[in-house]
PDB file of C-alpha atoms in Angstrom:
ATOM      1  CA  UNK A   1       4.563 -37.599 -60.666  1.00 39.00           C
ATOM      2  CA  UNK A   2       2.898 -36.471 -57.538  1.00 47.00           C
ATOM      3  CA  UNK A   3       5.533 -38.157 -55.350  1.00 48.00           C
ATOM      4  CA  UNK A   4       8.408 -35.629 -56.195  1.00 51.00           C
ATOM      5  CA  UNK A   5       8.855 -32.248 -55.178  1.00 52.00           C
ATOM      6  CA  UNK A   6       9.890 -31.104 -58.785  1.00 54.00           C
ATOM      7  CA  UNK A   7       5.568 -31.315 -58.967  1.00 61.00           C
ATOM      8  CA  UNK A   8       6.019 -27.792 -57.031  1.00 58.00           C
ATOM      9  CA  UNK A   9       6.170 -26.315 -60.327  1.00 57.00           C
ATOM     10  CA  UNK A  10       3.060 -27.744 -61.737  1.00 64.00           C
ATOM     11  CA  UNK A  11       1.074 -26.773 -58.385  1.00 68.00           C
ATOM     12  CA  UNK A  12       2.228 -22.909 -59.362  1.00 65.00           C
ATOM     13  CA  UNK A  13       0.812 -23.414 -62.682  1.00 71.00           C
ATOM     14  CA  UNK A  14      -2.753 -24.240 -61.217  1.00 79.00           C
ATOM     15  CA  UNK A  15      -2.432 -20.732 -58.335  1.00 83.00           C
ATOM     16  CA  UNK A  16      -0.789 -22.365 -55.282  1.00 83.00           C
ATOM     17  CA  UNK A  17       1.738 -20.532 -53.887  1.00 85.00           C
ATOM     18  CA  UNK A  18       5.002 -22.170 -52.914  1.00 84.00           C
ATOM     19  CA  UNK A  19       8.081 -20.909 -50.630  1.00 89.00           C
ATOM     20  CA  UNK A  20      10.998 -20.090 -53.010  1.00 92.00           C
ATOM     21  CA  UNK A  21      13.240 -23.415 -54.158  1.00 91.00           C
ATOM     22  CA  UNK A  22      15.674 -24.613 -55.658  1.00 92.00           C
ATOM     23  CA  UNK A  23      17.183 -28.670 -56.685  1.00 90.00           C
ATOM     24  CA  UNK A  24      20.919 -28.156 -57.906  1.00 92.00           C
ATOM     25  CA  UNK A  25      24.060 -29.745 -57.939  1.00 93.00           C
ATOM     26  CA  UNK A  26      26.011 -26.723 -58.037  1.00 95.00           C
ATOM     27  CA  UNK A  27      27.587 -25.372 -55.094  1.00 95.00           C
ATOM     28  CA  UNK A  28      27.911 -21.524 -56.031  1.00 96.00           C
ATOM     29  CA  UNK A  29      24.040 -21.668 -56.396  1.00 96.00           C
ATOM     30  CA  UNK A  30      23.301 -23.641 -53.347  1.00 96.00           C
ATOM     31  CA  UNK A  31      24.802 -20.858 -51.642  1.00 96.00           C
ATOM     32  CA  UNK A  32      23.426 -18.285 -53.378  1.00 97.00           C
ATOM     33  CA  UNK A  33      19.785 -19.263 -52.511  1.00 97.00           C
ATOM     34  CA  UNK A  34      20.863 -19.441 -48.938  1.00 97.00           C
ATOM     35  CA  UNK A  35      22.240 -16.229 -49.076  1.00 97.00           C
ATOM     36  CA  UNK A  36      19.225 -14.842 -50.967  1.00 97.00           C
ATOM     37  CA  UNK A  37      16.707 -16.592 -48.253  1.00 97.00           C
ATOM     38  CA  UNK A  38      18.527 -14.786 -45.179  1.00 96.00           C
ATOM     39  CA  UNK A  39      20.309 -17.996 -44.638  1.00 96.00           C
ATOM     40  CA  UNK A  40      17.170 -19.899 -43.497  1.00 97.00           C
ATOM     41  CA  UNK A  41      16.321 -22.920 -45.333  1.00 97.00           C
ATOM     42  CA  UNK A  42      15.450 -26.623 -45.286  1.00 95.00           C
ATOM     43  CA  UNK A  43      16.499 -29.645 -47.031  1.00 92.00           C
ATOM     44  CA  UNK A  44      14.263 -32.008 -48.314  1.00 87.00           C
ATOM     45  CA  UNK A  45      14.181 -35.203 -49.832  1.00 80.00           C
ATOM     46  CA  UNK A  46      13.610 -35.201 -53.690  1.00 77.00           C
ATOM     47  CA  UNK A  47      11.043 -38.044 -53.799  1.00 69.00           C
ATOM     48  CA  UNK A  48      10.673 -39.989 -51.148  1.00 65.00           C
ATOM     49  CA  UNK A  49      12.498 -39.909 -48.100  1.00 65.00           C
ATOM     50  CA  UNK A  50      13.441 -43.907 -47.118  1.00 67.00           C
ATOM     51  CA  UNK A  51      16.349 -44.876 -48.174  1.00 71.00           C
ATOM     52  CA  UNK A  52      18.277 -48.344 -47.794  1.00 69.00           C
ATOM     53  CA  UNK A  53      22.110 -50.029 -47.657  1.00 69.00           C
ATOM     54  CA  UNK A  54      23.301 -53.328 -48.598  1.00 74.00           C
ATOM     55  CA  UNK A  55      21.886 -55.311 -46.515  1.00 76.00           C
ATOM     56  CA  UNK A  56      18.268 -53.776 -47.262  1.00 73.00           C
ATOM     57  CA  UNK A  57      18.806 -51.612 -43.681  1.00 74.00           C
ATOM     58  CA  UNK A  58      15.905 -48.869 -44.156  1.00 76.00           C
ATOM     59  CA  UNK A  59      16.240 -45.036 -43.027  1.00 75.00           C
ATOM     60  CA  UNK A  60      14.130 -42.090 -43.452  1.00 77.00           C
ATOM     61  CA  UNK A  61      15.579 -38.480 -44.465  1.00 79.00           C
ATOM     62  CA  UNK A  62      13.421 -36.151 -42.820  1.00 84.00           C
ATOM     63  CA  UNK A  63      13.200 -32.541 -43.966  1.00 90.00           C
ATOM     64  CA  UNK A  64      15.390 -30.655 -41.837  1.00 90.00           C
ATOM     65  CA  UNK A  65      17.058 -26.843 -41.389  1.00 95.00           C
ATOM     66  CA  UNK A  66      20.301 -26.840 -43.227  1.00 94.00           C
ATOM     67  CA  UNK A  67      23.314 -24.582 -42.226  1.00 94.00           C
ATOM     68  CA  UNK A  68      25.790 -24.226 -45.460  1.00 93.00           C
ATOM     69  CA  UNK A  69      29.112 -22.577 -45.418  1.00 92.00           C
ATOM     70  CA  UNK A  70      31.271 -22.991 -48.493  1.00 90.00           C
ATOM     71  CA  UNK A  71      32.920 -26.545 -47.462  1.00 91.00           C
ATOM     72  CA  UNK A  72      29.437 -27.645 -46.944  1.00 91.00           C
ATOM     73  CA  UNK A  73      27.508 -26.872 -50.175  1.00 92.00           C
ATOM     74  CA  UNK A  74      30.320 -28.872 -52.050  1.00 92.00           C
ATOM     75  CA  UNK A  75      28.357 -31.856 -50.860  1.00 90.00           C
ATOM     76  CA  UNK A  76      25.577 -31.157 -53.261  1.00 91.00           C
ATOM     77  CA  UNK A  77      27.793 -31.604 -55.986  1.00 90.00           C
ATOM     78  CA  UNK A  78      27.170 -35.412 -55.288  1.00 86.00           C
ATOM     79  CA  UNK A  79      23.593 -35.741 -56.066  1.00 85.00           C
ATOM     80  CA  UNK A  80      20.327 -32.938 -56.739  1.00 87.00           C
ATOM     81  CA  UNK A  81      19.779 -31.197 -53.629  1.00 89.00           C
ATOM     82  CA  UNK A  82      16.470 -29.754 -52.923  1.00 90.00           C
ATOM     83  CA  UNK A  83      16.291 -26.209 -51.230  1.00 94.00           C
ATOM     84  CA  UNK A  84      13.937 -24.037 -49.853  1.00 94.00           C
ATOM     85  CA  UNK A  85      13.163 -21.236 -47.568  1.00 96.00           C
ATOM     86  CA  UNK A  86      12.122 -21.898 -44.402  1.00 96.00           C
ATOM     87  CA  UNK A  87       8.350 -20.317 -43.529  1.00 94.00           C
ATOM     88  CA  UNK A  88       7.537 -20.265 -40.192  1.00 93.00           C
ATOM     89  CA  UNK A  89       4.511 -21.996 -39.498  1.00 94.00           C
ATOM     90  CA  UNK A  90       1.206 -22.367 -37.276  1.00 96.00           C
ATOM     91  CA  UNK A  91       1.400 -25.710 -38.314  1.00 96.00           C
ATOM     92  CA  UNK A  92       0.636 -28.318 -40.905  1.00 95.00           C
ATOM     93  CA  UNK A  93      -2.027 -28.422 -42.759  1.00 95.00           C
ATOM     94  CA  UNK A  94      -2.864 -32.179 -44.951  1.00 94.00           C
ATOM     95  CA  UNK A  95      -5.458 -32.422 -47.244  1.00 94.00           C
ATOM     96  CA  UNK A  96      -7.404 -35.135 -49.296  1.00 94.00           C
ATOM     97  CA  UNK A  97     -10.084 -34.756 -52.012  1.00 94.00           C
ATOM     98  CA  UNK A  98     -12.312 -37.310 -53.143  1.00 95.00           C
ATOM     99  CA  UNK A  99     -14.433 -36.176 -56.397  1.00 92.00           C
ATOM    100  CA  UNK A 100     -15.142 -32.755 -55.504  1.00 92.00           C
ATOM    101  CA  UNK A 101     -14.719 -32.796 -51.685  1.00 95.00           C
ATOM    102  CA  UNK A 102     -12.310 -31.547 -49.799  1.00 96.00           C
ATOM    103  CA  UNK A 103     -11.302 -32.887 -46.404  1.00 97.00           C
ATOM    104  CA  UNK A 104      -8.456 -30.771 -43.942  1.00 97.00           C
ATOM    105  CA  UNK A 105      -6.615 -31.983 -41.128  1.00 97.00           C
ATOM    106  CA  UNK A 106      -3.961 -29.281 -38.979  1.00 97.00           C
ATOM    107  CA  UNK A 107      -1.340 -31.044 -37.382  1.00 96.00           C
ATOM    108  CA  UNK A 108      -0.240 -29.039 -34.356  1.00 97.00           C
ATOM    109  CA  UNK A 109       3.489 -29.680 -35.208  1.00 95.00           C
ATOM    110  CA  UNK A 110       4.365 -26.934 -33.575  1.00 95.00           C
ATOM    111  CA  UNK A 111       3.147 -27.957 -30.093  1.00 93.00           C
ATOM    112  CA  UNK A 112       6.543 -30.182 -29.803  1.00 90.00           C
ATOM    113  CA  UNK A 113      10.274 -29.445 -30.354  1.00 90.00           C
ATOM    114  CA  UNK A 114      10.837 -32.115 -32.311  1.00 90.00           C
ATOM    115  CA  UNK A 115       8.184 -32.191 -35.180  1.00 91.00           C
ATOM    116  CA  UNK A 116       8.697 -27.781 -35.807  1.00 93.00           C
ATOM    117  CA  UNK A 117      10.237 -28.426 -39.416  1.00 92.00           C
ATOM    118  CA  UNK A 118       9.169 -31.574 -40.381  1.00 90.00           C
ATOM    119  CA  UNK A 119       5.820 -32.953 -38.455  1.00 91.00           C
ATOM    120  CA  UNK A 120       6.501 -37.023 -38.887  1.00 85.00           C
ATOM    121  CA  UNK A 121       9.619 -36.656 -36.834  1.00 86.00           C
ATOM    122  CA  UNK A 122       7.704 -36.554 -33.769  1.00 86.00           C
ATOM    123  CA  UNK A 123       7.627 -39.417 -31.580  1.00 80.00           C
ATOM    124  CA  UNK A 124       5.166 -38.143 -29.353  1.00 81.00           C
ATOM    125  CA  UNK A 125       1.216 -37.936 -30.764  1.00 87.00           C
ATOM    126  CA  UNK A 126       0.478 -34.637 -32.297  1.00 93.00           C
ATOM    127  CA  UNK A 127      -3.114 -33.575 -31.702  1.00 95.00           C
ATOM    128  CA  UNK A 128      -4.721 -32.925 -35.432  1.00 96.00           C
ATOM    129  CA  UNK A 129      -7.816 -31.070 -35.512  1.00 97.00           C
ATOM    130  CA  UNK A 130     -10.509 -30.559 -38.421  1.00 97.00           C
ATOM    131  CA  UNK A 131      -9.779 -27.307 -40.241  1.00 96.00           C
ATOM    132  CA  UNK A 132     -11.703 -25.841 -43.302  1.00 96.00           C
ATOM    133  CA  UNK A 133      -9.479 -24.292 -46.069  1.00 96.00           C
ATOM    134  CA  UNK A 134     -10.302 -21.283 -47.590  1.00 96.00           C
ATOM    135  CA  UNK A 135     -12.796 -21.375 -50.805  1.00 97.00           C
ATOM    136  CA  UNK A 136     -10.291 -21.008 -53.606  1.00 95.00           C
ATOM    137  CA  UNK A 137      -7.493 -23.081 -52.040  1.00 94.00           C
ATOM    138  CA  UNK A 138     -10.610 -25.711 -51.985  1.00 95.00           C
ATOM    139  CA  UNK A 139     -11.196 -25.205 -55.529  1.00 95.00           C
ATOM    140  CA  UNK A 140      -7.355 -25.105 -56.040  1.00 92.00           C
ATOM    141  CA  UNK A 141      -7.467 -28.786 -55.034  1.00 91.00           C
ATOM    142  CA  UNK A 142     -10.364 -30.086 -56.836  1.00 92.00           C
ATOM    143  CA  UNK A 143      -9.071 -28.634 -60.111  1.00 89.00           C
ATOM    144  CA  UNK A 144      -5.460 -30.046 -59.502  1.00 86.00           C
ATOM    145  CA  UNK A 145      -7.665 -33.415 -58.877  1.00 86.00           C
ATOM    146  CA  UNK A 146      -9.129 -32.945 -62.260  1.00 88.00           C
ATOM    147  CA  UNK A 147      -6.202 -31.692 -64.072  1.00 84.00           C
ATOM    148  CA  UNK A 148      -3.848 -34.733 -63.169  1.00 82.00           C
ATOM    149  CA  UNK A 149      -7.796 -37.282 -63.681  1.00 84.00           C
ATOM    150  CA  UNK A 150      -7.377 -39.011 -60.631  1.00 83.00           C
ATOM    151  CA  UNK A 151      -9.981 -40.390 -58.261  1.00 84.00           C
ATOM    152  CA  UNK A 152      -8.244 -38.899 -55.131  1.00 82.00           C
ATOM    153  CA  UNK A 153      -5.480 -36.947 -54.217  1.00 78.00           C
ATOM    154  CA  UNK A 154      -3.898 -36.005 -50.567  1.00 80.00           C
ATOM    155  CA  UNK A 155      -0.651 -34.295 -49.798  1.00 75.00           C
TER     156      UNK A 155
END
């Protein structure tokens, strides 16, 4: 359950905030949210990113900006498409808790062209840095630790 983005919706049930999104296979609203989000969004993978052909040839779909025009939201009619707005960032932020601890990282993704959307693109080191999240996104985590009863948790 945790790997898939449709778990968005359970993290707004617990207080986090998420950017607006949307999974569809329908073209009309595909374009419609990327209308409605002043035509800046990103695509992302729906569960996990690596993908493989035939001949077990592996691939990883990175989140990336999407540009849609009419001929291109078609495509989504092929398989669910997950949306969402873009937010401009500082940078990225990952987070593990063990029991009731809570442990930050920031990623300085945005230190490099090539990791500003998605931060694993990179092929250069990113510097990460030890960051301490604010009280009640802390106790957002711990509680989403309980809620789901798992040992650990990291995003």
């Amino acid at each position: 359950m945790l790997k898939t983005k449709y778990f968005s919706c359970y993290l707004l049930n617990l207080g986090f905030r998420i950017a607006p999104s949307l999974i569809t296979t329908n073209a009309d609203s595909a374009m419609n949210f990327y209308r409605m989000n002043d035509e800046d969004c990103i695509i992302k993978p729906i569960r996990t990113g690596l993908i493989s052909d035939e001949e077990n040839e592996e691939a990883i779909i990175f989140t990336n900006k999407v540009n849609l025009d009419k001929n291109s939201a078609q495509r989504v009619a092929g398989c669910p498409t997950f949306f969402q707005k873009h937010i401009k960032k500082q940078g990225d932020i990952r987070v593990t808790v063990v029991g009731d601890k809570v442990f930050a990282a920031f990623i300085h993704s945005q230190d490099s062209d090539d990791s500003k959307v998605d931060w694993r693109i990179s092929q250069n080191g990113l510097k990460h840095s030890i960051c301490t999240l604010p009280v009640d996104v802390s106790a957002k985590c711990i509680n989403l630790l309980k809620k789901t009863k798992f040992k650990f948790w990291r995003n």
